[in-house]
mmCIF file of C-alpha atoms and ligand atoms in Angstrom:
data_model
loop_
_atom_site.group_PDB
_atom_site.id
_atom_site.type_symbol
_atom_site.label_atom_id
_atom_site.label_comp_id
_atom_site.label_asym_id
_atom_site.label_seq_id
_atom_site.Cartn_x
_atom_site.Cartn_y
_atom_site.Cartn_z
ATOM 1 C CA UNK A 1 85.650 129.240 107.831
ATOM 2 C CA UNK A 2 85.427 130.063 111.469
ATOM 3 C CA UNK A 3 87.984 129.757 113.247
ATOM 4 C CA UNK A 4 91.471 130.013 113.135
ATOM 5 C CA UNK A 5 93.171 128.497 110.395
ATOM 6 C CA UNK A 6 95.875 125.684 110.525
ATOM 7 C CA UNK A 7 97.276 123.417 108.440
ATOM 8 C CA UNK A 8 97.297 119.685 109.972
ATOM 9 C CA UNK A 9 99.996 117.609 108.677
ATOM 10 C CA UNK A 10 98.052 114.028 108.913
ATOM 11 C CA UNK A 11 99.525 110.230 108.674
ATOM 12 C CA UNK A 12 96.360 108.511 108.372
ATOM 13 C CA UNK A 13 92.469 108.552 108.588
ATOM 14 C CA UNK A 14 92.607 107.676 112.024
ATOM 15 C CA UNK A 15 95.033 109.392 113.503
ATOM 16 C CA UNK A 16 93.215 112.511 112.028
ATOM 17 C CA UNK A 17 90.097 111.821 113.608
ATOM 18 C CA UNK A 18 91.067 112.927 117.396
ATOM 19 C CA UNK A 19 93.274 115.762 116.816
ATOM 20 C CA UNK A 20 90.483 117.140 114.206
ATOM 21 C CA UNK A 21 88.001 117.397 116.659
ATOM 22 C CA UNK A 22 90.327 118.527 119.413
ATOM 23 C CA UNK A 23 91.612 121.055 117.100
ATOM 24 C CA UNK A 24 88.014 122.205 116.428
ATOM 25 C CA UNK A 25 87.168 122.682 120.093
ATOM 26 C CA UNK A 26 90.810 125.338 120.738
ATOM 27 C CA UNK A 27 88.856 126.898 118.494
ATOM 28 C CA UNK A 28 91.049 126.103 114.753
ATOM 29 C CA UNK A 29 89.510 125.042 111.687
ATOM 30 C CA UNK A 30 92.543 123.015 110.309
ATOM 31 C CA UNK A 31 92.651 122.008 107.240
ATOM 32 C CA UNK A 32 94.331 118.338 106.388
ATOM 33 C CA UNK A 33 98.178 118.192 104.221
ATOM 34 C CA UNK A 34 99.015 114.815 103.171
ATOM 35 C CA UNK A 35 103.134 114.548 102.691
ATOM 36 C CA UNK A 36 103.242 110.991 103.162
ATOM 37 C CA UNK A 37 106.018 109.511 100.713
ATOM 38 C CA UNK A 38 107.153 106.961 103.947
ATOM 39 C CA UNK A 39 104.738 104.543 103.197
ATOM 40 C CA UNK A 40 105.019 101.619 101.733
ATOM 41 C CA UNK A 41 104.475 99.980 99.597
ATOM 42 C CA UNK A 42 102.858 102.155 96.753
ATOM 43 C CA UNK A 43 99.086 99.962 96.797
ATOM 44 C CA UNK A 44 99.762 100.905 100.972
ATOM 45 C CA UNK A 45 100.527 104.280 100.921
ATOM 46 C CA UNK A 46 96.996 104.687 98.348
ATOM 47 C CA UNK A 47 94.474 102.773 100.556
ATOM 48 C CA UNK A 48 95.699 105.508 103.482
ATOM 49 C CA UNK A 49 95.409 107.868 101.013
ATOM 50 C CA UNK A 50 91.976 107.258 100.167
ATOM 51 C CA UNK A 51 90.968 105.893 103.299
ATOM 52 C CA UNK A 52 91.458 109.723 104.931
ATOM 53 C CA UNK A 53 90.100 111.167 101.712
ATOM 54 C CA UNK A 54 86.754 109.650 102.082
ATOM 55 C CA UNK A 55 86.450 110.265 106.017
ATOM 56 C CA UNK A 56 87.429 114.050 105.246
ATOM 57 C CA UNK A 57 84.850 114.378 102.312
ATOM 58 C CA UNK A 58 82.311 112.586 103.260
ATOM 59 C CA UNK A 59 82.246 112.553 107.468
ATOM 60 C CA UNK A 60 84.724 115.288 108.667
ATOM 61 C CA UNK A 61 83.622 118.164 106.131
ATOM 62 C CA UNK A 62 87.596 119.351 106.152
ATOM 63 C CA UNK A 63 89.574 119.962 103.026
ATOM 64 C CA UNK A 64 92.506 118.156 102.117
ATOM 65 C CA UNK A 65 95.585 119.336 100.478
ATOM 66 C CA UNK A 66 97.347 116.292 98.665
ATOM 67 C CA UNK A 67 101.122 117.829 98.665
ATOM 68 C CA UNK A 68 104.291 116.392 97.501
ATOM 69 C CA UNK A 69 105.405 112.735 98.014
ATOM 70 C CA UNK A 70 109.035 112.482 96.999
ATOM 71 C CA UNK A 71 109.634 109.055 97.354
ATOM 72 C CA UNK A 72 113.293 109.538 95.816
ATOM 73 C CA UNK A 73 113.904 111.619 98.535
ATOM 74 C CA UNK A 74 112.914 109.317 101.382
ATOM 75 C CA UNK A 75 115.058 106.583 100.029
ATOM 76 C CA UNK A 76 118.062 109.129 99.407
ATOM 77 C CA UNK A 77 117.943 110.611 103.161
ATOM 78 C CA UNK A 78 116.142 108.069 104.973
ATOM 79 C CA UNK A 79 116.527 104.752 104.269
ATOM 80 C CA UNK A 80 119.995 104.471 104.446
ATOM 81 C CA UNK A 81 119.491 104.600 108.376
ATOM 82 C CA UNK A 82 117.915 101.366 108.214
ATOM 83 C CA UNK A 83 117.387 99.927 111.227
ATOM 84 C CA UNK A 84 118.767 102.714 113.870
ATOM 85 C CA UNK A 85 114.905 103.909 114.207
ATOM 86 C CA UNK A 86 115.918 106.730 116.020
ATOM 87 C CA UNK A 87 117.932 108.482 113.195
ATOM 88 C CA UNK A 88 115.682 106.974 110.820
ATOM 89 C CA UNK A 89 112.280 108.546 112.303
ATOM 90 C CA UNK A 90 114.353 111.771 112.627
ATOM 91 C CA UNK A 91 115.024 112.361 108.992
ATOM 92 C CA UNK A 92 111.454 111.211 107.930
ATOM 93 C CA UNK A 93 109.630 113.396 110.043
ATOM 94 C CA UNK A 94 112.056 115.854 108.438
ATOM 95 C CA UNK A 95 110.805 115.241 104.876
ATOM 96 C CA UNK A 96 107.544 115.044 105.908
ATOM 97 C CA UNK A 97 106.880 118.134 108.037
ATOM 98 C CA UNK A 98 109.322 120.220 106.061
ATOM 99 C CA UNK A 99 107.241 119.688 103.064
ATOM 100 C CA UNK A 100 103.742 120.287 105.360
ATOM 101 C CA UNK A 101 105.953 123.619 106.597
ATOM 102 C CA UNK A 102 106.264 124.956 102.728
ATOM 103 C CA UNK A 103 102.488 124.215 101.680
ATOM 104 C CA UNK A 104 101.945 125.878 104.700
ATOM 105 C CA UNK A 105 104.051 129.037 103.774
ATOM 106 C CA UNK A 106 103.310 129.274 100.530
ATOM 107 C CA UNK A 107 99.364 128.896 101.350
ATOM 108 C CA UNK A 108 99.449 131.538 104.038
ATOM 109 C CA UNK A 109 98.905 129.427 106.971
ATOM 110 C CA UNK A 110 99.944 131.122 110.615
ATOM 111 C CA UNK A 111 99.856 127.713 112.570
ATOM 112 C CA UNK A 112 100.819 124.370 111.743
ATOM 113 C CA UNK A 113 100.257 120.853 113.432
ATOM 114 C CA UNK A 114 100.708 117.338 112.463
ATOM 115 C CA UNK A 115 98.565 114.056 113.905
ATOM 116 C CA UNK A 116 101.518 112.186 114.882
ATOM 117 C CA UNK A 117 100.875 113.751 118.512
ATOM 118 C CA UNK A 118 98.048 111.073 118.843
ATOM 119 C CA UNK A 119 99.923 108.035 118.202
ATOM 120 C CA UNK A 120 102.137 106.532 121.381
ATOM 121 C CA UNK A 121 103.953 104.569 118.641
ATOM 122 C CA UNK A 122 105.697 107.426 117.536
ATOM 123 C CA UNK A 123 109.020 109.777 118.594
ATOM 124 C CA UNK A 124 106.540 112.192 120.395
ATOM 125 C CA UNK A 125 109.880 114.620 121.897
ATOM 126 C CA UNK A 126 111.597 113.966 118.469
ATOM 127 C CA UNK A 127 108.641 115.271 116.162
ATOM 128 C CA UNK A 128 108.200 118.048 118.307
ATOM 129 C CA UNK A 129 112.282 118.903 118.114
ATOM 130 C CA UNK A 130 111.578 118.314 114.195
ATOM 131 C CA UNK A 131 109.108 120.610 113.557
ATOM 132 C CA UNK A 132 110.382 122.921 116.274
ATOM 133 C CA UNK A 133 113.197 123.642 113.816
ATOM 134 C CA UNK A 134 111.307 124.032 110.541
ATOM 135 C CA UNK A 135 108.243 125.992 111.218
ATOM 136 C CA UNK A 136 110.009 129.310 111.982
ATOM 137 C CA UNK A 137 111.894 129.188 109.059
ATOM 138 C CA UNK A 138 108.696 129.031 107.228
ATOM 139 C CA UNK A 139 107.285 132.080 109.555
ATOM 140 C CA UNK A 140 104.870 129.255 111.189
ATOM 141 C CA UNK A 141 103.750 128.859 114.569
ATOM 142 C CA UNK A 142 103.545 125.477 116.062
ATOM 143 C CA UNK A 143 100.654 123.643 117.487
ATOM 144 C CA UNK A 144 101.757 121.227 120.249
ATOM 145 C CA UNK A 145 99.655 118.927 122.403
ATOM 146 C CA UNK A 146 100.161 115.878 123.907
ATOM 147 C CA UNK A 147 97.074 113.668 122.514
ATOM 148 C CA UNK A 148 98.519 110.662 123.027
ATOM 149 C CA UNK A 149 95.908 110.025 125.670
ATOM 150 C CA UNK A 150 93.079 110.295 123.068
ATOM 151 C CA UNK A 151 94.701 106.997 121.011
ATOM 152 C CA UNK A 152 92.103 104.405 122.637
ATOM 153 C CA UNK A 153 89.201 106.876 121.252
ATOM 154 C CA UNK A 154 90.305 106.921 117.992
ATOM 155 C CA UNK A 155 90.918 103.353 117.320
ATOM 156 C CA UNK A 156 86.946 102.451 118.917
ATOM 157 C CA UNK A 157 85.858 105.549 116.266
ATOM 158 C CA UNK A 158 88.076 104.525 113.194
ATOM 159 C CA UNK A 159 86.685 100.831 113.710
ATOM 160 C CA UNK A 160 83.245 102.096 113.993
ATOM 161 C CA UNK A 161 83.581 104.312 111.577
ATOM 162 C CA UNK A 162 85.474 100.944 109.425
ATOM 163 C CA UNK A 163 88.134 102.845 108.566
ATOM 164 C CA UNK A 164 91.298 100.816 107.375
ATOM 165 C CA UNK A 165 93.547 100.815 110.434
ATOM 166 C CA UNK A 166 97.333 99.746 109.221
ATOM 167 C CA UNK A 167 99.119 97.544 111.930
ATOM 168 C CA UNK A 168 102.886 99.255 111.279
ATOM 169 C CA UNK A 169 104.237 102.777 110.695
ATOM 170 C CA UNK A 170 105.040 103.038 107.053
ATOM 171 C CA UNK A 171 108.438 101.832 105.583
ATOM 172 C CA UNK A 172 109.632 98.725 105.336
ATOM 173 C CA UNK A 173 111.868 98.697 108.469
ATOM 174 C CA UNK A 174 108.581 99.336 110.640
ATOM 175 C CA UNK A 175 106.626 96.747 108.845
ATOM 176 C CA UNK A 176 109.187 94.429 109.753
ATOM 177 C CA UNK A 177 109.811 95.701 113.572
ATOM 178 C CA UNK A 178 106.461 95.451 113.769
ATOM 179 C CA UNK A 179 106.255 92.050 113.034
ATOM 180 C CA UNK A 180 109.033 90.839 114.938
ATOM 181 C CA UNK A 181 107.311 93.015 118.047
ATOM 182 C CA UNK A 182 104.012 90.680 117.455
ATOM 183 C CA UNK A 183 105.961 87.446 117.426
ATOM 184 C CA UNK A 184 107.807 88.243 120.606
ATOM 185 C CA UNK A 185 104.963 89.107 122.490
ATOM 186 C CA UNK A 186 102.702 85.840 121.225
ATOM 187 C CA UNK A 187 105.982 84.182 122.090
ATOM 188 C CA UNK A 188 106.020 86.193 126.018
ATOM 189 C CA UNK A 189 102.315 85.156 126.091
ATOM 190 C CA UNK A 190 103.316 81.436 125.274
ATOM 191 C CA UNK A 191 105.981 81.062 127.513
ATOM 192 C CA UNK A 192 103.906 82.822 130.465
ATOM 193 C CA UNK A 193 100.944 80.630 129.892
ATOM 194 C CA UNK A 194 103.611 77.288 129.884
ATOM 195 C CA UNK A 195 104.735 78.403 133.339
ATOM 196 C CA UNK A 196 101.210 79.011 134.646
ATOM 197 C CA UNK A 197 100.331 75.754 133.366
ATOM 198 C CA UNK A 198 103.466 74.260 135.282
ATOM 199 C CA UNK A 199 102.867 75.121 138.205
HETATM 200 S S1 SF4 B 201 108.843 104.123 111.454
HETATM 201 FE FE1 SF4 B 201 107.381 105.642 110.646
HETATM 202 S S2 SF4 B 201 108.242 107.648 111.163
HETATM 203 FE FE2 SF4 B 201 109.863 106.126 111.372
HETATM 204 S S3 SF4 B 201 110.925 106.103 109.386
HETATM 205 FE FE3 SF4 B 201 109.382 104.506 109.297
HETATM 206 S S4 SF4 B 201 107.593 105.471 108.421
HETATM 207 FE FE4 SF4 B 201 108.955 107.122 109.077
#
């Protein structure tokens, strides 16, 4: 290992590939924590599983640490919140990253980071007030960067890479905001394209 060592909480295959690299070039050699028990359902939460398995094995060359996925603890403390996404995303990035935090610890990491920077789906400020709090609790030092900007490049390299690219967060609740986003904006495009034709 060459550089400095940090442990990258990661979602998904493809929102590993960008901060990986980016990562790489600071001058870390991170290596991957899956915590992951948000996803749904259980056939779901294996294909990302595997799908960032393969890509780390067989393209990336990084190690993954498979860590704990208490399930009965995400529906315990997060999905009573239901539908208030704010609270919701709060306590799951809790569970998540607090779990990422203790492998970390008890692995001897110094730094720890988490791929949800590169999605512009996500709570960026919230995840970063999350892990904020746990890491120095765990005597960790945070990794922050905005690589939000770097989203476009990792969908055109997970697609030609073919990675499976999921088209909601996780749970249930964003499986079905998701959907109800995609319906209102085929409706928006409808009802835009009925007034151009109007006219
Ligand atoms: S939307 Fe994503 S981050 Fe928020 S609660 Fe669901 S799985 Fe967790």
């Amino acid at each position: 290992m060459s550089g400095t060592p940090l442990l990258l909480h990661a979602c998904c295959g493809p929102c590993s590939l960008e901060p990986l690299r980016l990562l790489r070039e600071e001058g870390f050699e991170p290596t991957i924590c899956w915590t992951n028990p948000n996803i749904q359902p259980v056939a779901e939460h294996q294909l990302r599983l595997d799908t960032l398995l393969l890509w780390a094995h067989e393209v990336a060359g990084v190690p993954v640490i498979v860590a704990g996925d208490d399930r009965d603890a995400w529906e315990r403390s997060v999905a009573p919140l239901g539908f208030d996404r704010q609270r919701r995303c709060r306590a799951c990035y809790g569970l998540r990253l607090a779990e990422a935090c203790r492998v970390a610890r008890t692995q001897g990491f110094e730094y720890i980071s988490t791929t949800l920077v590169v999605s512009p789906y996500q709570l960026f400020d919230t995840c970063h007030e999350v892990l904020e709090k746990l890491a120095p609790a765990n005597n960790l030092k945070v990794v922050w960067r905005d690589f939000r900007a770097w989203y476009p490049q990792a969908t055109t390299r997970s697609r030609e890479l073919g990675m499976y690219r999921q088209n909601y967060c996780g749970c249930r609740f964003s499986a079905a905001e998701a959907t109800i986003e995609r319906h209102e904006a085929r409706d928006a495009r409808k009802a835009a394209k009925a007034a151009r034709d109007s006219v």
